[in-house]
């Protein structure tokens, strides 16, 4: 049995789909089973639980040999992952696959990089079998800008952004292969799309697919942070996202790897394909 946490989220749902497509037995840790009807319909079991309730993690892990650790992108990543790793040790889990992030670094000044870096370090030190998956920025994040693309025909990014955007469906498929296969223990895989893309590249791909001009707009980091604050995001998250964007301008997510195709046997999804698959959201 394989436990998947964060199963109702963007990456977790894709991992569950991919695992079920391979016929693997899956149990999903969920806070609210009502949000997981589609996962049940795929044949996944549900265990109600919360990262802040260690007993619920232990109960969910009972009888699981392997687990996919997806922590929510909140300000508790280190605490949640620590609790999960402790529960996994207690439950005798053989392999924990952690969804990390491309620029994970325990010493980073940026919150998400630091939190994932510390989570990786805790897992490496735990004595558990482990695999670390470090995706770059999800193509699916573009769906959050779909309204602006549709209504204002612009795609907005911070200055100098360049990222080898990865489709989260590929992340789920790679996770499923690692969780069901052999020979991955101790490995760290950086999961990327097939190309590093600038803001102009993203705008050009959208323009091609939609048949109208979508213009790239790059804003400074202070302006960007101000816009996030104006949307009501808490200060820590405004800082965390802006720090990430600064790292992207320094090419932290620009490296292209072949890990997706090596793990899944299929080429990494292109941005053109992603846009074609989600055309209705952008058109
Ligand atoms: N977005 C990116 O581009 C990107 C890139 C690299 C790495 N990552 C990393 O990928 C990870 C997952 O991101 P995502 O976008 O898939 O997340 P997401 O869509 O926000 O999903 C978060 C999941 O965590 C669950 N959750 C929230 N709080 C919980 C709690 N206290 N206990 C148990 N479950 C809880 C949510 O359940 P509910 O449905 O109940 O809310 C949901 O299933 C994060 O660690 C993020 O840093 C993201």
Short mmCIF file of C-alpha atoms and ligand atoms in Angstrom, two decimals:
data_model
loop_
_atom_site.label_atom_id
_atom_site.label_comp_id
_atom_site.label_asym_id
_atom_site.label_seq_id
_atom_site.Cartn_x
_atom_site.Cartn_y
_atom_site.Cartn_z
CA UNK A 1 0.00 0.00 0.00
CA UNK A 2 1.20 3.49 -0.88
CA UNK A 3 0.09 6.52 1.16
CA UNK A 4 -0.19 9.83 -0.71
CA UNK A 5 -0.43 13.05 1.30
CA UNK A 6 -1.67 16.30 -0.20
CA UNK A 7 -3.77 14.03 -2.39
CA UNK A 8 -6.51 16.59 -3.06
CA UNK A 9 -3.96 19.19 -4.22
CA UNK A 10 -2.52 20.04 -7.63
CA UNK A 11 0.38 17.59 -7.54
CA UNK A 12 -1.17 14.96 -5.26
CA UNK A 13 -4.19 14.41 -7.51
CA UNK A 14 -1.92 13.78 -10.49
CA UNK A 15 0.20 11.35 -8.51
CA UNK A 16 -2.87 9.39 -7.39
CA UNK A 17 -4.17 9.28 -10.98
CA UNK A 18 -0.82 8.01 -12.25
CA UNK A 19 -0.50 5.42 -9.48
CA UNK A 20 -4.00 4.11 -10.13
CA UNK A 21 -3.28 3.98 -13.86
CA UNK A 22 -0.39 1.65 -12.99
CA UNK A 23 -2.76 -0.42 -10.85
CA UNK A 24 -0.97 0.41 -7.60
CA UNK A 25 -2.85 0.20 -4.29
CA UNK A 26 -3.19 3.77 -2.97
CA UNK A 27 -4.44 5.33 0.23
CA UNK A 28 -4.90 9.10 0.35
CA UNK A 29 -4.44 11.22 3.45
CA UNK A 30 -7.26 13.76 3.28
CA UNK A 31 -8.60 16.39 5.64
CA UNK A 32 -12.06 16.31 4.12
CA UNK A 33 -13.21 13.10 2.39
CA UNK A 34 -15.95 15.08 0.62
CA UNK A 35 -13.20 16.73 -1.47
CA UNK A 36 -11.84 13.35 -2.53
CA UNK A 37 -14.82 11.70 -4.21
CA UNK A 38 -12.92 11.62 -7.52
CA UNK A 39 -9.99 9.87 -5.82
CA UNK A 40 -12.33 7.23 -4.33
CA UNK A 41 -13.89 6.78 -7.75
CA UNK A 42 -10.40 5.93 -9.08
CA UNK A 43 -10.19 3.14 -6.52
CA UNK A 44 -8.00 4.94 -3.97
CA UNK A 45 -8.72 4.45 -0.28
CA UNK A 46 -9.12 7.47 2.00
CA UNK A 47 -7.71 8.06 5.47
CA UNK A 48 -8.85 11.19 7.26
CA UNK A 49 -5.88 13.01 8.78
CA UNK A 50 -3.95 16.21 9.24
CA UNK A 51 -0.22 16.99 9.36
CA UNK A 52 -0.79 18.74 12.70
CA UNK A 53 -2.21 15.53 14.23
CA UNK A 54 0.59 12.96 14.48
CA UNK A 55 -1.73 10.18 15.63
CA UNK A 56 -3.75 10.59 12.43
CA UNK A 57 -0.55 10.25 10.38
CA UNK A 58 0.42 7.05 12.20
CA UNK A 59 -3.06 5.60 11.67
CA UNK A 60 -3.03 6.51 7.96
CA UNK A 61 0.39 4.91 7.52
CA UNK A 62 -0.58 1.57 9.07
CA UNK A 63 0.28 -1.20 6.61
CA UNK A 64 1.93 1.18 4.11
CA UNK A 65 5.33 0.19 2.73
CA UNK A 66 5.81 3.37 0.73
CA UNK A 67 4.61 6.94 0.93
CA UNK A 68 4.56 10.11 -1.16
CA UNK A 69 5.14 13.11 1.09
CA UNK A 70 3.58 16.24 -0.36
CA UNK A 71 3.47 19.04 2.18
CA UNK A 72 1.08 21.92 1.58
CA UNK A 73 2.84 25.10 0.45
CA UNK A 74 2.16 26.93 3.71
CA UNK A 75 4.44 28.32 6.43
CA UNK A 76 4.64 24.98 8.30
CA UNK A 77 6.46 22.80 5.75
CA UNK A 78 9.34 21.90 8.06
CA UNK A 79 7.09 21.04 11.02
CA UNK A 80 4.64 19.04 8.88
CA UNK A 81 7.40 17.07 7.18
CA UNK A 82 9.14 16.41 10.49
CA UNK A 83 5.91 15.01 11.94
CA UNK A 84 5.35 12.83 8.88
CA UNK A 85 8.90 11.47 8.87
CA UNK A 86 8.56 10.58 12.58
CA UNK A 87 5.27 8.80 11.93
CA UNK A 88 6.72 6.95 8.91
CA UNK A 89 9.62 5.67 11.01
CA UNK A 90 7.21 4.52 13.69
CA UNK A 91 5.05 2.73 11.13
CA UNK A 92 7.98 0.86 9.57
CA UNK A 93 7.61 2.51 6.15
CA UNK A 94 10.33 1.34 3.74
CA UNK A 95 10.45 4.26 1.28
CA UNK A 96 9.38 7.90 1.52
CA UNK A 97 9.34 9.90 -1.71
CA UNK A 98 9.39 13.62 -0.91
CA UNK A 99 8.08 16.23 -3.30
CA UNK A 100 10.58 19.01 -2.83
CA UNK A 101 11.45 21.99 -5.05
CA UNK A 102 14.12 22.69 -7.65
CA UNK A 103 16.11 25.13 -5.57
CA UNK A 104 15.84 23.37 -2.20
CA UNK A 105 18.65 24.57 0.06
CA UNK A 106 18.58 24.42 3.88
CA UNK A 107 20.72 27.58 4.02
CA UNK A 108 18.63 29.63 1.57
CA UNK A 109 17.29 33.03 2.59
CA UNK A 110 14.09 32.27 0.64
CA UNK A 111 11.38 30.50 2.64
CA UNK A 112 10.30 27.76 0.21
CA UNK A 113 13.86 26.81 -0.73
CA UNK A 114 14.93 26.73 2.90
CA UNK A 115 11.88 24.80 4.13
CA UNK A 116 12.22 22.15 1.41
CA UNK A 117 15.98 22.00 1.96
CA UNK A 118 15.43 21.33 5.65
CA UNK A 119 12.74 18.76 4.86
CA UNK A 120 15.17 16.98 2.55
CA UNK A 121 17.87 17.04 5.25
CA UNK A 122 15.48 15.61 7.84
CA UNK A 123 14.49 12.81 5.47
CA UNK A 124 18.10 12.00 4.57
CA UNK A 125 19.00 11.83 8.27
CA UNK A 126 15.95 9.76 9.21
CA UNK A 127 17.31 6.33 8.31
CA UNK A 128 14.26 5.78 6.07
CA UNK A 129 14.68 4.78 2.45
CA UNK A 130 14.05 7.93 0.44
CA UNK A 131 13.82 9.53 -2.98
CA UNK A 132 13.67 13.28 -3.52
CA UNK A 133 11.79 14.81 -6.44
CA UNK A 134 12.62 18.43 -7.17
CA UNK A 135 10.18 19.89 -9.67
CA UNK A 136 10.64 23.34 -11.15
CA UNK A 137 7.68 25.74 -11.42
CA UNK A 138 4.41 24.02 -12.41
CA UNK A 139 2.89 24.95 -15.79
CA UNK A 140 -0.44 24.68 -13.96
CA UNK A 141 0.43 27.91 -12.08
CA UNK A 142 -0.31 29.68 -15.37
CA UNK A 143 -3.99 28.79 -14.85
CA UNK A 144 -3.95 31.30 -11.98
CA UNK A 145 -3.18 34.01 -14.55
CA UNK A 146 -5.80 32.80 -17.04
CA UNK A 147 -8.16 35.71 -16.29
CA UNK A 148 -5.47 38.27 -17.03
CA UNK A 149 -4.47 36.43 -20.21
CA UNK A 150 -8.10 36.25 -21.40
CA UNK A 151 -9.16 39.75 -20.44
CA UNK A 152 -6.02 41.86 -20.79
CA UNK A 153 -4.00 39.77 -23.27
CA UNK A 154 -0.87 40.02 -21.11
CA UNK A 155 1.28 37.57 -19.20
CA UNK A 156 2.99 39.19 -16.21
CA UNK A 157 6.25 38.03 -14.68
CA UNK A 158 9.13 39.52 -12.73
CA UNK A 159 12.21 40.89 -14.46
CA UNK A 160 14.47 38.33 -16.08
CA UNK A 161 12.27 35.31 -15.30
CA UNK A 162 13.45 32.11 -16.97
CA UNK A 163 12.11 28.71 -15.93
CA UNK A 164 12.04 25.20 -17.33
CA UNK A 165 8.33 24.97 -16.45
CA UNK A 166 7.15 21.41 -15.80
CA UNK A 167 3.66 19.99 -16.29
CA UNK A 168 2.43 18.64 -12.97
CA UNK A 169 1.00 15.62 -14.84
CA UNK A 170 4.63 14.68 -15.56
CA UNK A 171 5.50 15.19 -11.90
CA UNK A 172 2.68 12.83 -10.89
CA UNK A 173 3.76 10.26 -13.47
CA UNK A 174 7.39 10.43 -12.34
CA UNK A 175 6.36 10.07 -8.69
CA UNK A 176 4.24 7.04 -9.57
CA UNK A 177 7.16 5.35 -11.35
CA UNK A 178 9.52 5.98 -8.45
CA UNK A 179 6.95 4.72 -5.92
CA UNK A 180 6.26 1.51 -7.84
CA UNK A 181 9.72 0.81 -9.28
CA UNK A 182 13.06 -0.34 -7.95
CA UNK A 183 16.54 1.15 -7.94
CA UNK A 184 15.65 4.75 -7.08
CA UNK A 185 16.44 4.73 -3.38
CA UNK A 186 18.74 7.59 -2.31
CA UNK A 187 18.31 9.41 -5.63
CA UNK A 188 17.41 13.08 -6.14
CA UNK A 189 15.66 13.85 -9.44
CA UNK A 190 15.16 17.37 -10.79
CA UNK A 191 11.93 17.32 -12.80
CA UNK A 192 11.76 19.91 -15.58
CA UNK A 193 9.98 20.62 -18.80
CA UNK A 194 11.78 20.31 -22.14
CA UNK A 195 12.91 23.98 -22.39
CA UNK A 196 13.85 26.97 -20.26
CA UNK A 197 11.25 29.63 -21.05
CA UNK A 198 11.39 33.39 -20.69
CA UNK A 199 8.29 35.54 -20.25
CA UNK A 200 8.47 36.33 -23.97
CA UNK A 201 8.55 32.59 -24.77
CA UNK A 202 5.42 31.98 -22.66
CA UNK A 203 3.62 34.91 -24.29
CA UNK A 204 4.61 33.67 -27.76
CA UNK A 205 3.31 30.16 -27.02
CA UNK A 206 0.00 31.59 -25.79
CA UNK A 207 -0.24 33.87 -28.87
CA UNK A 208 0.35 30.92 -31.21
CA UNK A 209 -2.24 28.75 -29.52
CA UNK A 210 -4.91 31.42 -29.10
CA UNK A 211 -4.43 33.10 -32.47
CA UNK A 212 -4.13 36.59 -30.95
CA UNK A 213 -1.28 38.57 -29.46
CA UNK A 214 -0.56 38.00 -25.79
CA UNK A 215 2.11 40.47 -24.67
CA UNK A 216 4.85 39.75 -22.12
CA UNK A 217 5.06 42.24 -19.25
CA UNK A 218 7.91 42.15 -16.75
CA UNK A 219 7.67 44.05 -13.47
CA UNK A 220 10.26 44.78 -10.77
CA UNK A 221 10.37 42.71 -7.58
CA UNK A 222 9.04 45.49 -5.31
CA UNK A 223 6.12 46.15 -7.63
CA UNK A 224 5.43 42.42 -7.81
CA UNK A 225 5.46 42.05 -4.02
CA UNK A 226 3.17 45.06 -3.71
CA UNK A 227 0.71 43.46 -6.13
CA UNK A 228 0.67 40.25 -4.08
CA UNK A 229 0.05 42.25 -0.89
CA UNK A 230 -2.72 44.12 -2.69
CA UNK A 231 -4.37 40.77 -3.42
CA UNK A 232 -4.52 40.18 0.35
CA UNK A 233 -1.74 37.58 0.64
CA UNK A 234 -0.09 37.44 4.08
CA UNK A 235 3.30 39.15 4.40
CA UNK A 236 5.29 35.89 4.78
CA UNK A 237 3.82 34.55 1.54
CA UNK A 238 4.44 37.81 -0.35
CA UNK A 239 8.09 37.61 0.75
CA UNK A 240 8.37 33.88 0.01
CA UNK A 241 6.99 34.17 -3.53
CA UNK A 242 9.06 37.27 -4.30
CA UNK A 243 12.21 35.51 -3.07
CA UNK A 244 11.42 32.60 -5.40
CA UNK A 245 11.04 34.99 -8.31
CA UNK A 246 14.43 36.54 -7.54
CA UNK A 247 15.96 33.05 -7.65
CA UNK A 248 14.29 32.36 -10.98
CA UNK A 249 15.85 35.53 -12.40
CA UNK A 250 19.18 34.03 -11.30
CA UNK A 251 18.43 30.89 -13.35
CA UNK A 252 17.67 28.68 -10.31
CA UNK A 253 14.98 26.87 -12.32
CA UNK A 254 16.51 27.18 -15.79
CA UNK A 255 18.37 23.88 -16.01
CA UNK A 256 16.69 21.28 -18.28
CA UNK A 257 17.03 17.63 -17.27
CA UNK A 258 15.87 14.39 -18.88
CA UNK A 259 14.57 12.99 -15.58
CA UNK A 260 10.89 13.08 -16.66
CA UNK A 261 11.51 11.05 -19.80
CA UNK A 262 13.91 8.69 -18.05
CA UNK A 263 11.43 7.98 -15.27
CA UNK A 264 8.18 7.92 -17.24
CA UNK A 265 9.35 6.68 -20.64
CA UNK A 266 7.59 9.64 -22.33
CA UNK A 267 9.03 13.02 -23.28
CA UNK A 268 8.32 15.91 -20.92
CA UNK A 269 5.19 17.85 -21.89
CA UNK A 270 5.83 21.02 -23.87
CA UNK A 271 4.22 24.33 -22.95
CA UNK A 272 2.44 24.25 -26.33
CA UNK A 273 0.84 20.93 -25.39
CA UNK A 274 -0.09 22.19 -21.92
CA UNK A 275 -1.79 25.26 -23.41
CA UNK A 276 -3.60 23.13 -26.01
CA UNK A 277 -4.87 20.87 -23.23
CA UNK A 278 -6.15 23.87 -21.24
CA UNK A 279 -7.16 26.10 -24.14
CA UNK A 280 -10.61 26.71 -22.71
CA UNK A 281 -9.14 28.42 -19.65
CA UNK A 282 -7.05 30.87 -21.69
CA UNK A 283 -9.25 31.56 -24.74
N1 LIG B 1 3.47 25.16 -7.37
C1 LIG B 1 4.70 24.98 -7.84
O1 LIG B 1 5.07 25.49 -8.91
C2 LIG B 1 5.66 24.12 -7.07
C3 LIG B 1 6.93 23.89 -7.60
C4 LIG B 1 7.83 23.09 -6.88
C5 LIG B 1 7.46 22.54 -5.67
N2 LIG B 1 6.20 22.78 -5.17
C6 LIG B 1 5.84 22.16 -3.88
O2 LIG B 1 4.87 21.15 -4.13
C7 LIG B 1 4.13 20.92 -2.93
C8 LIG B 1 2.66 20.73 -3.25
O3 LIG B 1 2.17 21.82 -3.95
P1 LIG B 1 0.69 21.76 -4.58
O4 LIG B 1 0.60 22.96 -5.47
O5 LIG B 1 0.40 20.42 -5.11
O6 LIG B 1 -0.19 22.03 -3.27
P2 LIG B 1 -1.74 22.35 -3.16
O7 LIG B 1 -2.42 22.22 -4.49
O8 LIG B 1 -1.89 23.65 -2.41
O9 LIG B 1 -2.27 21.16 -2.25
C9 LIG B 1 -2.00 21.09 -0.88
C10 LIG B 1 -2.55 19.78 -0.34
O10 LIG B 1 -2.20 19.67 1.05
C11 LIG B 1 -3.38 19.41 1.79
N3 LIG B 1 -3.25 20.01 3.12
C12 LIG B 1 -3.25 21.33 3.45
N4 LIG B 1 -3.06 21.48 4.76
C13 LIG B 1 -2.98 20.23 5.29
C14 LIG B 1 -2.82 19.72 6.61
N5 LIG B 1 -2.69 20.55 7.67
N6 LIG B 1 -2.78 18.38 6.78
C15 LIG B 1 -2.92 17.53 5.73
N7 LIG B 1 -3.07 17.95 4.46
C16 LIG B 1 -3.10 19.28 4.25
C17 LIG B 1 -4.51 20.04 0.98
O11 LIG B 1 -5.71 19.45 1.36
P3 LIG B 1 -7.14 20.23 1.31
O12 LIG B 1 -7.72 19.85 -0.04
O13 LIG B 1 -7.87 19.70 2.46
O14 LIG B 1 -6.85 21.71 1.41
C18 LIG B 1 -4.06 19.65 -0.43
O15 LIG B 1 -4.38 18.31 -0.69
C19 LIG B 1 4.45 22.08 -1.99
O16 LIG B 1 5.30 21.61 -0.97
C20 LIG B 1 5.17 23.09 -2.89
O17 LIG B 1 6.10 23.87 -2.15
C21 LIG B 1 5.31 23.54 -5.85
#
